Each structure stands twice: as structure tokens, then as C-alpha cells.
PDB file of C-alpha atoms in Angstrom:
ATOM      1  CA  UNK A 206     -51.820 158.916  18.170  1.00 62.00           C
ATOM      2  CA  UNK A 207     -54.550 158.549  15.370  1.00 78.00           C
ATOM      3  CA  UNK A 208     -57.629 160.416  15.994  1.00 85.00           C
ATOM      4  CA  UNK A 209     -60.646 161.319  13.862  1.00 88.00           C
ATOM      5  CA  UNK A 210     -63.650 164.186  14.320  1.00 91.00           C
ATOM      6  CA  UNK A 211     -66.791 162.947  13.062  1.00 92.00           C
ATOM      7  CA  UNK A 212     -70.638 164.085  13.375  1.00 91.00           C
ATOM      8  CA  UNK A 213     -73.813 162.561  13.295  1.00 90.00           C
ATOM      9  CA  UNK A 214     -77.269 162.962  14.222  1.00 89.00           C
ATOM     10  CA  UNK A 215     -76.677 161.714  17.811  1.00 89.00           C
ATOM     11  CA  UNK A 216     -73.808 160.840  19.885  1.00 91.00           C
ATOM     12  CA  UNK A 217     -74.107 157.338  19.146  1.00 91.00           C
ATOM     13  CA  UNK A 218     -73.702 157.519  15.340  1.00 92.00           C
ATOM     14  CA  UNK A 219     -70.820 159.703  14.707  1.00 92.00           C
ATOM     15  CA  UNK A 220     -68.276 157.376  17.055  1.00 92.00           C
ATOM     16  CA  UNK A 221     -69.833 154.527  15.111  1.00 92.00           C
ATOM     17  CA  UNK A 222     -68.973 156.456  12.060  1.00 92.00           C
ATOM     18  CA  UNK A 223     -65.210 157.254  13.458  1.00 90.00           C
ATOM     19  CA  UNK A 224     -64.640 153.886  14.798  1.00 89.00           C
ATOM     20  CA  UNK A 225     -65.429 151.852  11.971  1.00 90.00           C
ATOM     21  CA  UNK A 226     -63.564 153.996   9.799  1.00 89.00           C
ATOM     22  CA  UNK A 227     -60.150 153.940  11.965  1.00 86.00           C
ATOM     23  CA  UNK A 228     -61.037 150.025  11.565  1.00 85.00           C
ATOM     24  CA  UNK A 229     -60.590 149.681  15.611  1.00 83.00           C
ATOM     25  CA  UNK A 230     -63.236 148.197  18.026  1.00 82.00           C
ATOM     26  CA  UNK A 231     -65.047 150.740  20.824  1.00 83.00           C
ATOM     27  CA  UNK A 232     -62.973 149.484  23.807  1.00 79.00           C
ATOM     28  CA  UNK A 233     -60.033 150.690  22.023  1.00 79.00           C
ATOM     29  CA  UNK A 234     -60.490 153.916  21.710  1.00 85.00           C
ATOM     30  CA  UNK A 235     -61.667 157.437  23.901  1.00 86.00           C
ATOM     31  CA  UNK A 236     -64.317 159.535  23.043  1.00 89.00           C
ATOM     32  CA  UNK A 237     -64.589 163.004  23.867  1.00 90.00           C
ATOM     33  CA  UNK A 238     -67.762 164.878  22.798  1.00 91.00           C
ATOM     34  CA  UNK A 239     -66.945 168.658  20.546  1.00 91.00           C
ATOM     35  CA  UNK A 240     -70.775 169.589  20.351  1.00 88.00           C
ATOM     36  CA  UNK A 241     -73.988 167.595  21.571  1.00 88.00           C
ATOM     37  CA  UNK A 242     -76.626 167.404  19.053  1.00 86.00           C
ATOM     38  CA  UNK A 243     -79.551 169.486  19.424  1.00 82.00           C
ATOM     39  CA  UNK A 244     -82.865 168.828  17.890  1.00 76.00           C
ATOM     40  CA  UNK A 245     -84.166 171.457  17.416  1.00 71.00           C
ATOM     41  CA  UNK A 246     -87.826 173.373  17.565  1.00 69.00           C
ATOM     42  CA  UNK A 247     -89.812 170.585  16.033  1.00 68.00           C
ATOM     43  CA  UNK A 248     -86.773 169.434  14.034  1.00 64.00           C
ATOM     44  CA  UNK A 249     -86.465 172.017  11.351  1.00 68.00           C
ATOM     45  CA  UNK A 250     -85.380 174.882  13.417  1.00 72.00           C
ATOM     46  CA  UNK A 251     -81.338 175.185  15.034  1.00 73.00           C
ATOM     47  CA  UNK A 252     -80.850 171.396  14.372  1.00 80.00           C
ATOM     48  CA  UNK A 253     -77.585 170.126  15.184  1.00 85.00           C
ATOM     49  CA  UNK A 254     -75.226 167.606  14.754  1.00 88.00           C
ATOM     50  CA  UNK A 255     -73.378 166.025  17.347  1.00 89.00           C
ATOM     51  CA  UNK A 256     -69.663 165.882  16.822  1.00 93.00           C
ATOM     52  CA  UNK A 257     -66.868 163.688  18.740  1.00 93.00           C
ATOM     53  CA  UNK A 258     -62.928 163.086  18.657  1.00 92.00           C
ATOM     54  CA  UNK A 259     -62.238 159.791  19.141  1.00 90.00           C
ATOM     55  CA  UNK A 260     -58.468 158.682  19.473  1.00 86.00           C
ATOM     56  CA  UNK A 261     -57.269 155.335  19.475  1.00 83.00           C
ATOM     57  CA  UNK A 262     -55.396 154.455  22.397  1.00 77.00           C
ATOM     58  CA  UNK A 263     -52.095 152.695  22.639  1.00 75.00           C
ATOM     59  CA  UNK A 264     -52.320 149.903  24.353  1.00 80.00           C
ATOM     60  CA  UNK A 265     -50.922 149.099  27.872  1.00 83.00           C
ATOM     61  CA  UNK A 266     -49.205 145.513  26.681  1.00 87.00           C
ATOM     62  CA  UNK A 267     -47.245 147.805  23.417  1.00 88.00           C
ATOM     63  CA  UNK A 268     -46.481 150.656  25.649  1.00 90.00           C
ATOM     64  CA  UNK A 269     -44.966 148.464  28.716  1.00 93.00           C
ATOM     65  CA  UNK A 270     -43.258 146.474  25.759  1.00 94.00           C
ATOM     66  CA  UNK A 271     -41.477 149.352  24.188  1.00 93.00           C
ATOM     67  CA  UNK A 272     -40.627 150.827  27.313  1.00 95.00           C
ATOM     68  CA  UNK A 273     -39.031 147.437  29.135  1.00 97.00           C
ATOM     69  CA  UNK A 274     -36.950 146.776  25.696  1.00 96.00           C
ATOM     70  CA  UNK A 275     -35.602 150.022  25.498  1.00 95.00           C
ATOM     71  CA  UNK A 276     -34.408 149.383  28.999  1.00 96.00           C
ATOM     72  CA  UNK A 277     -33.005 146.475  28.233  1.00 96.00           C
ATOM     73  CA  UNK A 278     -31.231 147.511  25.608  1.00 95.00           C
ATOM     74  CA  UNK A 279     -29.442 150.384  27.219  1.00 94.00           C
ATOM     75  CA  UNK A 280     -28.631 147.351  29.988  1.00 93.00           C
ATOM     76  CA  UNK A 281     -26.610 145.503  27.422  1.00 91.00           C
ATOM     77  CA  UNK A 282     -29.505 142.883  28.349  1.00 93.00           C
ATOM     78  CA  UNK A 283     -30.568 140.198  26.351  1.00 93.00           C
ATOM     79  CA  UNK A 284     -33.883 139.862  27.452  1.00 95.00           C
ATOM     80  CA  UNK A 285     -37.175 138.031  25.953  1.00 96.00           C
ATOM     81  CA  UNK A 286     -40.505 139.577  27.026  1.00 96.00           C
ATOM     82  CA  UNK A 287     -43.668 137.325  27.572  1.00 95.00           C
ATOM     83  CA  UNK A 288     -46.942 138.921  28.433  1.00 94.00           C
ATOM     84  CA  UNK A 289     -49.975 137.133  30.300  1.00 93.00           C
ATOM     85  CA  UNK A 290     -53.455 139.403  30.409  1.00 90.00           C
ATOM     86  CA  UNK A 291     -54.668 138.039  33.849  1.00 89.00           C
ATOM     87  CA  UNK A 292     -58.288 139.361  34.841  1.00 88.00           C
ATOM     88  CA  UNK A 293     -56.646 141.291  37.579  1.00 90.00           C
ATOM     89  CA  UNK A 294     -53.398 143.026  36.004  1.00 92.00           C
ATOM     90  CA  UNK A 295     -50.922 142.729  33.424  1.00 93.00           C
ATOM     91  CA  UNK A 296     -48.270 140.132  33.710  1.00 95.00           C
ATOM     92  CA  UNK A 297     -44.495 140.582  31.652  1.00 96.00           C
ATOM     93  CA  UNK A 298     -42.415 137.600  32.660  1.00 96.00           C
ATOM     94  CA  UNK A 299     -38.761 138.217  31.752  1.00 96.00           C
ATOM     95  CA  UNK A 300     -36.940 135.307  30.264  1.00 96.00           C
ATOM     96  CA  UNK A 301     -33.225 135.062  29.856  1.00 93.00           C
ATOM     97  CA  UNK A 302     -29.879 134.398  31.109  1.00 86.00           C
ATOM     98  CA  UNK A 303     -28.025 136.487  33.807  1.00 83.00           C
ATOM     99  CA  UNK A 304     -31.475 138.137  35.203  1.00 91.00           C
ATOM    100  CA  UNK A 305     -30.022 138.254  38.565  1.00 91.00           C
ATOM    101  CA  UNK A 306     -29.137 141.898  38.060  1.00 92.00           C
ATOM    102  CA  UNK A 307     -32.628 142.664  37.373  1.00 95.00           C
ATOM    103  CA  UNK A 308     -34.562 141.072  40.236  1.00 94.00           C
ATOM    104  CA  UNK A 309     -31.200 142.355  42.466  1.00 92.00           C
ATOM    105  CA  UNK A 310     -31.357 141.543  46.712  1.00 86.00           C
ATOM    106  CA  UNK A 311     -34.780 140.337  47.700  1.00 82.00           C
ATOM    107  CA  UNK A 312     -36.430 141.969  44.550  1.00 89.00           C
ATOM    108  CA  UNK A 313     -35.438 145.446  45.108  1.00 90.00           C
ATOM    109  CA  UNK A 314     -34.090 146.086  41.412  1.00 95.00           C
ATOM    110  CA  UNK A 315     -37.732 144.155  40.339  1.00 96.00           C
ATOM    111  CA  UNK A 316     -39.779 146.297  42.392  1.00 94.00           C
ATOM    112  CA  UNK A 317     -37.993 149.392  40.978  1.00 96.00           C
ATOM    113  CA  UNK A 318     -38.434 148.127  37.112  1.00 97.00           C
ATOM    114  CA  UNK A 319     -42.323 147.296  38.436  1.00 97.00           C
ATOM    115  CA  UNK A 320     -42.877 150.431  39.711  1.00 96.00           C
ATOM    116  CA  UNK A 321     -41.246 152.181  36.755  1.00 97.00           C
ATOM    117  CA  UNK A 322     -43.288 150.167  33.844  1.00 97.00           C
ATOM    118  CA  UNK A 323     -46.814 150.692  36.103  1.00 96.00           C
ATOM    119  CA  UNK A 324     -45.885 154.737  36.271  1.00 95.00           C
ATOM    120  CA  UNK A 325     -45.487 154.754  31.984  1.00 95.00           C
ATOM    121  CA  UNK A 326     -48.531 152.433  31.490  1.00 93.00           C
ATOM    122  CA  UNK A 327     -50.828 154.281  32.979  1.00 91.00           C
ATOM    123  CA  UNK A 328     -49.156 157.989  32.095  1.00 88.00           C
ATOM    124  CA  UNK A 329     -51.892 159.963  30.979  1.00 81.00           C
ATOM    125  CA  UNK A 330     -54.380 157.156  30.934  1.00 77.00           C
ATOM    126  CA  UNK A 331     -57.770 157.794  32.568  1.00 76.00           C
ATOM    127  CA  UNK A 332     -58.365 154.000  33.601  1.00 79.00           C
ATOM    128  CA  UNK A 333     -55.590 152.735  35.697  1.00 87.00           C
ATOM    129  CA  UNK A 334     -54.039 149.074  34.782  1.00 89.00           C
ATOM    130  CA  UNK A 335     -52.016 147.348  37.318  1.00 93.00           C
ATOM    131  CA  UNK A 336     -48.449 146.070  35.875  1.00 95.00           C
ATOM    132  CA  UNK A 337     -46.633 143.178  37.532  1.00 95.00           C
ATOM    133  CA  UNK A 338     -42.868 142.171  36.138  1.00 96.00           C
ATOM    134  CA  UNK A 339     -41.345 139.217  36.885  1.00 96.00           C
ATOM    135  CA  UNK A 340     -37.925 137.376  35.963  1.00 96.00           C
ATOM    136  CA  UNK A 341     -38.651 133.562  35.279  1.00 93.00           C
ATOM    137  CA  UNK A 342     -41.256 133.123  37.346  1.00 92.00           C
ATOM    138  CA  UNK A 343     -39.371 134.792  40.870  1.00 94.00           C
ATOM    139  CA  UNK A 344     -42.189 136.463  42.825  1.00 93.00           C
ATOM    140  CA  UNK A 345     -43.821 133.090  42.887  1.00 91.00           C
ATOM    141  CA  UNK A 346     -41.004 131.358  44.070  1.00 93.00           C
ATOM    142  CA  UNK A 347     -40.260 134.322  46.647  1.00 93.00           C
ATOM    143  CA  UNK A 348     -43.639 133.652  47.260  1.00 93.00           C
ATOM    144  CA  UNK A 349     -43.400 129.861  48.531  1.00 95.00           C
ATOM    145  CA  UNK A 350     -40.028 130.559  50.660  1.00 95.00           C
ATOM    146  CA  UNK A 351     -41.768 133.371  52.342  1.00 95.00           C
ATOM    147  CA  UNK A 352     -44.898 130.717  53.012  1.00 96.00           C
ATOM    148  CA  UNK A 353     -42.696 128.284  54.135  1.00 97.00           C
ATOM    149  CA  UNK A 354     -40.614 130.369  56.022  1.00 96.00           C
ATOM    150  CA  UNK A 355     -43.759 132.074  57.829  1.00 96.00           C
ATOM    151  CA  UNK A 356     -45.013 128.365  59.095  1.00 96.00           C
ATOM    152  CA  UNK A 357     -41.350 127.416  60.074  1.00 96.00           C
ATOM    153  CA  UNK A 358     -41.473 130.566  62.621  1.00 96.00           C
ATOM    154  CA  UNK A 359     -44.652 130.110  63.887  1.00 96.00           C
ATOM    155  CA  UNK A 360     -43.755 126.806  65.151  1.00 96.00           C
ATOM    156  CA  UNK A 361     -40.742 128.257  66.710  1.00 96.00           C
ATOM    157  CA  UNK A 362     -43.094 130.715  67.928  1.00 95.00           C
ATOM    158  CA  UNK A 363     -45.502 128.705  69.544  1.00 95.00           C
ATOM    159  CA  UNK A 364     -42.605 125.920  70.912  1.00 95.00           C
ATOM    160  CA  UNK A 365     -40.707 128.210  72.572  1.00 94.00           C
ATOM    161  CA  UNK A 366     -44.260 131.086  73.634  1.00 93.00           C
ATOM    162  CA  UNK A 367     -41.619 134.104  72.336  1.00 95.00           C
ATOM    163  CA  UNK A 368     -41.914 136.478  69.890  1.00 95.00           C
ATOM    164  CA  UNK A 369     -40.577 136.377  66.674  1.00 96.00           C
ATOM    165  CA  UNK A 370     -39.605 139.243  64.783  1.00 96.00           C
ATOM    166  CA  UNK A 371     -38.830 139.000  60.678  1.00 96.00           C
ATOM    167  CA  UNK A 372     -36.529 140.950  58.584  1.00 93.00           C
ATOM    168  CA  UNK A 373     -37.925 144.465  57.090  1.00 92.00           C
ATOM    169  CA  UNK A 374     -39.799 143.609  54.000  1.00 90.00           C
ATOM    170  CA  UNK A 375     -42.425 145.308  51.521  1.00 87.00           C
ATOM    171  CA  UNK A 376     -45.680 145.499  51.848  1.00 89.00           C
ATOM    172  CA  UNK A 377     -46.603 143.093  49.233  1.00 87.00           C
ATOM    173  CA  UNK A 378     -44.019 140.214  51.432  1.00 92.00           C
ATOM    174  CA  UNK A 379     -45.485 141.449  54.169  1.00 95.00           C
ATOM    175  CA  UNK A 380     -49.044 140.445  53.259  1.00 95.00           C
ATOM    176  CA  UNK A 381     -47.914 136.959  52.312  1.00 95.00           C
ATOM    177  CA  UNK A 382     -46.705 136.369  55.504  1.00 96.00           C
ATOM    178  CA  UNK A 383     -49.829 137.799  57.327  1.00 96.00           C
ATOM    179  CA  UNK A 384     -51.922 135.562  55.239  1.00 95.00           C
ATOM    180  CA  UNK A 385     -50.277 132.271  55.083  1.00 96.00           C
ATOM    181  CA  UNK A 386     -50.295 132.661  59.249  1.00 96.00           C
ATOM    182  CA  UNK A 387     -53.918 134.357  59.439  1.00 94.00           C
ATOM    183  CA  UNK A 388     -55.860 130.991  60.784  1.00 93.00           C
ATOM    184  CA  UNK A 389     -52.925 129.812  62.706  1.00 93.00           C
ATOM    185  CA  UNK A 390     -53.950 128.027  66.191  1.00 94.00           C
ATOM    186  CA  UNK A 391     -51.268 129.007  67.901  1.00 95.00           C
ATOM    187  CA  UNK A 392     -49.706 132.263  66.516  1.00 96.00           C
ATOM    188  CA  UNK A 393     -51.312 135.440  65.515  1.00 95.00           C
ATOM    189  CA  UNK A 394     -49.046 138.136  63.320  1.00 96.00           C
ATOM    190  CA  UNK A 395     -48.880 142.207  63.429  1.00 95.00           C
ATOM    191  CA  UNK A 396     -46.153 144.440  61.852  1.00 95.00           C
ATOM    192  CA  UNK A 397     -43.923 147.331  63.314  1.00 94.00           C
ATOM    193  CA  UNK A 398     -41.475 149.953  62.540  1.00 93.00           C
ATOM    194  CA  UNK A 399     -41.305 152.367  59.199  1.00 90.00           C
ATOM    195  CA  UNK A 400     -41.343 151.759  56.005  1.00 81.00           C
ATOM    196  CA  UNK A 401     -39.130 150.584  54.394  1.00 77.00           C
ATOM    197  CA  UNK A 402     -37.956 149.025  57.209  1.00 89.00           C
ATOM    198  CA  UNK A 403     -41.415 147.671  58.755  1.00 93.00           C
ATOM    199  CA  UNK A 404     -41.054 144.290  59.868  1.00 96.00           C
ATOM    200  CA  UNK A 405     -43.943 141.328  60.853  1.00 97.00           C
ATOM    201  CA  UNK A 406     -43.862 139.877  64.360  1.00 97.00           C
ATOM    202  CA  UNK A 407     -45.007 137.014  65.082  1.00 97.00           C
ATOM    203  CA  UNK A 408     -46.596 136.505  68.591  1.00 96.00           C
ATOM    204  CA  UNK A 409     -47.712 133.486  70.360  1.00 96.00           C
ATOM    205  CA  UNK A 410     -52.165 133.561  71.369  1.00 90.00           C
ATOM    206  CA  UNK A 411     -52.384 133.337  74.735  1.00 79.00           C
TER     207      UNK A 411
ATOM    208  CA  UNK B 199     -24.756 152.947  28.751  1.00 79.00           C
ATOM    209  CA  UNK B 200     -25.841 154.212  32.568  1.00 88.00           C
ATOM    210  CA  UNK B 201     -26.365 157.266  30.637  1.00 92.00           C
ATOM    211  CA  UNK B 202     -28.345 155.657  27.886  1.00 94.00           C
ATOM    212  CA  UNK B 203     -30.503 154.024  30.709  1.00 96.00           C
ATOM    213  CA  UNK B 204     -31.018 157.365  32.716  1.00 96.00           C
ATOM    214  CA  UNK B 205     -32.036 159.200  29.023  1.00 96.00           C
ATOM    215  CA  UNK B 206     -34.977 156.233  28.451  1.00 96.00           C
ATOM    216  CA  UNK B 207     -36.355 156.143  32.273  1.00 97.00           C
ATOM    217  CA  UNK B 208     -36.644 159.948  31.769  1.00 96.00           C
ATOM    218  CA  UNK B 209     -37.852 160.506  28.700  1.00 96.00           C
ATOM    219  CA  UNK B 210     -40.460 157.935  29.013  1.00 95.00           C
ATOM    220  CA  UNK B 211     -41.894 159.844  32.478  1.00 96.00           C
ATOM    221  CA  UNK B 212     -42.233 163.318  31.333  1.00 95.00           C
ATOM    222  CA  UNK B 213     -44.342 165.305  28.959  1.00 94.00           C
ATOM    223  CA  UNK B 214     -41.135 166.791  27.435  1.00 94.00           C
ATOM    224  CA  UNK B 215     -38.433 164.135  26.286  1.00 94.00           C
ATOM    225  CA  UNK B 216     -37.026 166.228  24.008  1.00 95.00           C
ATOM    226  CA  UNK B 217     -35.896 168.554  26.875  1.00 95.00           C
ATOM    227  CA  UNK B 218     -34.316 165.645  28.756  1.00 95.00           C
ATOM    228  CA  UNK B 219     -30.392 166.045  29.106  1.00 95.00           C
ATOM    229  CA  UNK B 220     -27.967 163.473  31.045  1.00 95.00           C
ATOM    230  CA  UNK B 221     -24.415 164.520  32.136  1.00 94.00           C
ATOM    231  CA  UNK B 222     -22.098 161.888  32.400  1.00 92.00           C
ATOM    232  CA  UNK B 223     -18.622 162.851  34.486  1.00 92.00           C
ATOM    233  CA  UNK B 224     -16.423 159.751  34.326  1.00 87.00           C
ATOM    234  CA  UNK B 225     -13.379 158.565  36.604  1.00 85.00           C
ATOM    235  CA  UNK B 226     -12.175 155.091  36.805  1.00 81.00           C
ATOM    236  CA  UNK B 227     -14.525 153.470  39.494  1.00 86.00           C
ATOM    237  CA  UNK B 228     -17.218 155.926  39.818  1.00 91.00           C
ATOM    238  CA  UNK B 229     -19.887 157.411  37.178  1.00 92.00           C
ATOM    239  CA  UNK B 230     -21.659 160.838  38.425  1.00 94.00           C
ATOM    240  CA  UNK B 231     -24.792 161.127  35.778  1.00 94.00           C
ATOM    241  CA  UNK B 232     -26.841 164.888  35.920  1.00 95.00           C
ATOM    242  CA  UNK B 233     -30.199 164.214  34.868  1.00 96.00           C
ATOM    243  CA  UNK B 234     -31.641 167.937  34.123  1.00 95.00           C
ATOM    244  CA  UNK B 235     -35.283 167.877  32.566  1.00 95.00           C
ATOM    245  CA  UNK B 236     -37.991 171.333  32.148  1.00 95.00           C
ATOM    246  CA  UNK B 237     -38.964 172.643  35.405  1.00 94.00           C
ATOM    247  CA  UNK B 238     -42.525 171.302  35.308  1.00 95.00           C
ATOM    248  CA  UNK B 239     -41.572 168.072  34.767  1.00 95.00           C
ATOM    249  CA  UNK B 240     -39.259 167.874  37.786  1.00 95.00           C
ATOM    250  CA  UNK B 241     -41.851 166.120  39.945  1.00 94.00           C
ATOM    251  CA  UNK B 242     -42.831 163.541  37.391  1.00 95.00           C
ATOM    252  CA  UNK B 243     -38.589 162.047  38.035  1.00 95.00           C
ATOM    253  CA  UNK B 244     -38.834 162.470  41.568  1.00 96.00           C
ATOM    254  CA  UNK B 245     -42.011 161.655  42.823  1.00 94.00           C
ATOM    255  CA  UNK B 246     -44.290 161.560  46.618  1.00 91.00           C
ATOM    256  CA  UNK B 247     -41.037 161.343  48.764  1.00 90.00           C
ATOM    257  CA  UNK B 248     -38.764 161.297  45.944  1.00 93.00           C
ATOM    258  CA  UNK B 249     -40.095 157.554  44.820  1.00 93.00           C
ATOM    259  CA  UNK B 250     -39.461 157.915  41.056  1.00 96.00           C
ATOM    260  CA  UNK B 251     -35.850 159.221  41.621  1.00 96.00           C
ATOM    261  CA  UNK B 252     -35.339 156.459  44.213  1.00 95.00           C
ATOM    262  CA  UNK B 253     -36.468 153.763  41.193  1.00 96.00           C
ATOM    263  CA  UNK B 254     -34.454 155.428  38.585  1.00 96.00           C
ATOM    264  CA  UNK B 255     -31.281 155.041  41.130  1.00 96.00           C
ATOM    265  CA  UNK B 256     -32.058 151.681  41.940  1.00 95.00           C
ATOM    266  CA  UNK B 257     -32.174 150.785  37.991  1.00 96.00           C
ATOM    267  CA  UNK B 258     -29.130 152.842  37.102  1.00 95.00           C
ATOM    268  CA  UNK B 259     -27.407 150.848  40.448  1.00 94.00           C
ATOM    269  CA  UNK B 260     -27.852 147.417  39.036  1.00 93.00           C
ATOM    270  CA  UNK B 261     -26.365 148.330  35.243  1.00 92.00           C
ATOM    271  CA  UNK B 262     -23.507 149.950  37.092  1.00 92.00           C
ATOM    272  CA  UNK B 263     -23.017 146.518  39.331  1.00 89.00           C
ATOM    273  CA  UNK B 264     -22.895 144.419  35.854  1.00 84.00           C
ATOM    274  CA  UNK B 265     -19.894 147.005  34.801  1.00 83.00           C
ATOM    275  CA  UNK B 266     -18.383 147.016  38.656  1.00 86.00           C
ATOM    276  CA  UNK B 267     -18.979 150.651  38.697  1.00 87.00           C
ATOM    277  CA  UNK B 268     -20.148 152.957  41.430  1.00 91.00           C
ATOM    278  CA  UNK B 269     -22.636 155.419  40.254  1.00 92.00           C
ATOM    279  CA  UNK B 270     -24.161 158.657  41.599  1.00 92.00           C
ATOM    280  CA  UNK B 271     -27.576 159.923  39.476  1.00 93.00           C
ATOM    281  CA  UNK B 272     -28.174 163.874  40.573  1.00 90.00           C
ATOM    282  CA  UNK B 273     -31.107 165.577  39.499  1.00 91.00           C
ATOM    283  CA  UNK B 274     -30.807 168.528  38.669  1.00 85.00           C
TER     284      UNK B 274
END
């Protein structure tokens, strides 16, 4: 990791000083603060300088990078890696052929990878960044068949006034269903059982 | 290659790669991989309710599957 110690007569001038000479902007790097600068009596006596470290950090899009490609390649996978900086979390869409074996049944092998790249993004990082993986664009298609199928069941629901309990799913599938059904006439939705085998119900309103 | 995968997963999650060491004990169908890393880094492969270790098995499963191998990851 590059880092550079620099003083100045306040805080404020020596990370200046640092940051333009490790040619980085300020949101790139962390600042931690050796000494704070002391005036002094009337500014001739025990004067001193401030001094800071500031270190460049790697970035979360290069670390999650390096990390999913050395996966990959101890896969035998042939994968392509496209990132997409949404306002809410980092996005790294997986192209190739034969993904199957990396979203594996219902997402569980995704989930894993997911859970894996957020855990060494945001290893020893003070600000936490969310990471979400995808292959080819599969949560949002995951995401439509779970809408569809939520609506399909409620109408069940509500023709035959029985419940209607779903298959155990994640939290994440679980909220999709909860919210595609949340103004429903008809049909209100609550979940039950343990993870990971909690499961949404669907109940008719009385 | 399980092995390979196992060495990256690890050495990416703890503060001591270099002290990360996989096992691999072959038969025909089934691959048993010892992942042994330094004592204070034990929790950061396991994890709350053994979470990491569950993801790292999960992972290591799927390369297996591609190879129509069975595989058990012990940590050790």
C-alpha cells in the first residue's frame, strides 16, 4: 500500500502536501493524524507542526476484481468481469459460457461467491461497501419469476380462501415476495420457520 | 484445482496468507481438502455460525460438480 508522512502548519496543509504528491485525489486515500499542531505561546514559543500518514487505499472495484479472477481461474472458468458503480452498491455482472455452476440451485453457489467477494472488499476497510455478483443478468430474472410467481399464488389464495405456503427461500427472495404482494386486496403475506429454511405464507384478508 | 480454489478463498480472508496450507487426500470419486491456517485467523474461515466455512464449501462444491467429484473441505 503506498503511504506518505508529511507535516505542515495545520492539519489541512500537510495531507494537501501528501496527496498531491502521491498524485491521488482526497476521497482516495485515509488520513490518520501522528501529531496535531500546536501554536504555541504567542507563536514563537513550543510551535508545532502537525504531521499525518496518509495511505492510498485500494479500491473496492480492483480488490473484488482480483479476488473473483483468481477464483475463476482456479475454477478452470472462463469468465469476463463487468462492473456497474450503482449509487447504492457495487455491481460485477459475470459474463460467459457454462455459468450455471456458478449461480448453482436457486442461487446458492451466487450467494456464496456474493458473500465471499463482500467479506474481502470490505476486509479491513473502515467504510463498508455493499457487493452484489451476478451471472448475466440472473437475480433480475429470479427476480421477475419470483414476482410473477407471488401474484399467481395470491390468486390461488384468494380463489380458493386457503393458505398458501412457499418453498424456503433467503431473505433477500423473501422480501421480493413480501413486496410485490404488500398492497394486495385480497391477500396479505408473513413468513415462518428457521432460517435457512424460513418460508412466506400467503394468507387470504378476511 | 479444488485445492487451488480452497488456497485463494483463504488466503484472501485472513491476515496471514502465507501461513495458509491445503491438504489434498485423493481417491477416485471423492476429494478430502484440510484447510489449516494460524490460530487467530481461524474465525476469519469460519465465521458467526460457521458462515464463511459454509461459503467456502459451497464454492469448493460447485468446482467439484464441473469435475463429477465429491468433495469434503475440513478445517483444521
Amino acid at each position: 500500500m503506498r503511504a506518505l508522512e508529511r507535516s505542515g502548519k495545520t492539519i489541512e496543509e500537510a495531507v494537501d502536501k501528501a496527496v498531491s504528491e502521491l498524485g491521488v485525489e482526497r476521497e482516495q486515500v485515509e488520513i490518520e493524524v501522528l501529531e496535531e499542531p500546536n501554536k504555541g505561546f504567542l507563536g514563537i514559543i513550543g510551535t508545532r507542526l502537525a504531521r499525518v500518514k496518509v495511505t492510498v487505499k485500494i479500491n473496492a472495484t480492483d480488490k473484488g476484481k482480483t479476488f473473483l479472477r483468481e477464483v475463476f481461474t482456479a475454477m478452470g472458468l472462463d469468465v469476463l468481469i463487468e462492473v456497474q458503480k450503482k449509487p447504492e452498491y457495487l455491481l460485477f455482472n459475470l459474463l460467459g459460457s457454462d455459468l450455471g455452476i456458478l449461480i448453482g440451485r436457486r442461487g446458492d453457489t451466487l450467494d456464496a461467491l456474493q458473500y465471499l467477494v463482500n467479506l474481502v472488499v470490505n476486509r479491513n476497510e473502515s467504510q463498508r461497501i455493499r457487493v452484489v455478483v451476478d451471472v448475466e443478468g440472473y437475480r433480475g430474472r429470479r427476480e421477475e419469476t419470483l414476482q410473477k410467481l407471488a401474484l399467481r399464488l395470491a390468486d390461488k389464495v384468494k380463489r380458493r380462501g386457503e393458505s398458501v405456503v412457499l418453498e424456503p427461500m433467503n431473505p433477500h427472495e423473501r422480501r421480493v415476495i413480501h413486496t410485490a404482494l404488500q398492497n394486495h386486496k385480497y391477500v396479505y403475506t408473513s413468513s415462518q420457520g428457521e432460517e435457512p429454511f424460513r418460508k412466506v405464507v400467503i394468507v387470504p384478508k378476511k | 484445482m479444488m485445492r487451488d480454489l480452497v488456497m485463494v478463498l483463504a488466503k484472501a480472508l485472513v491476515d496471514n496468507p502465507d501461513q495458509v496450507e491445503v491438504n489434498a487426500k485423493e481417491t477416485d470419486r471423492v476429494v478430502n481438502l484440510e484447510l489449516k491456517v494460524a490460530a487467530e485467523d481461524m474465525g476469519k474461515v469460519i465465521g458467526k455460525q460457521g458462515r464463511i466455512a459454509k461459503a467456502i464449501r459451497t464454492m469448493v462444491k460447485a468446482a467439484a460438480a464441473k469435475e463429477g467429484k465429491k468433495v469434503n473441505v475440513d478445517i483444521i
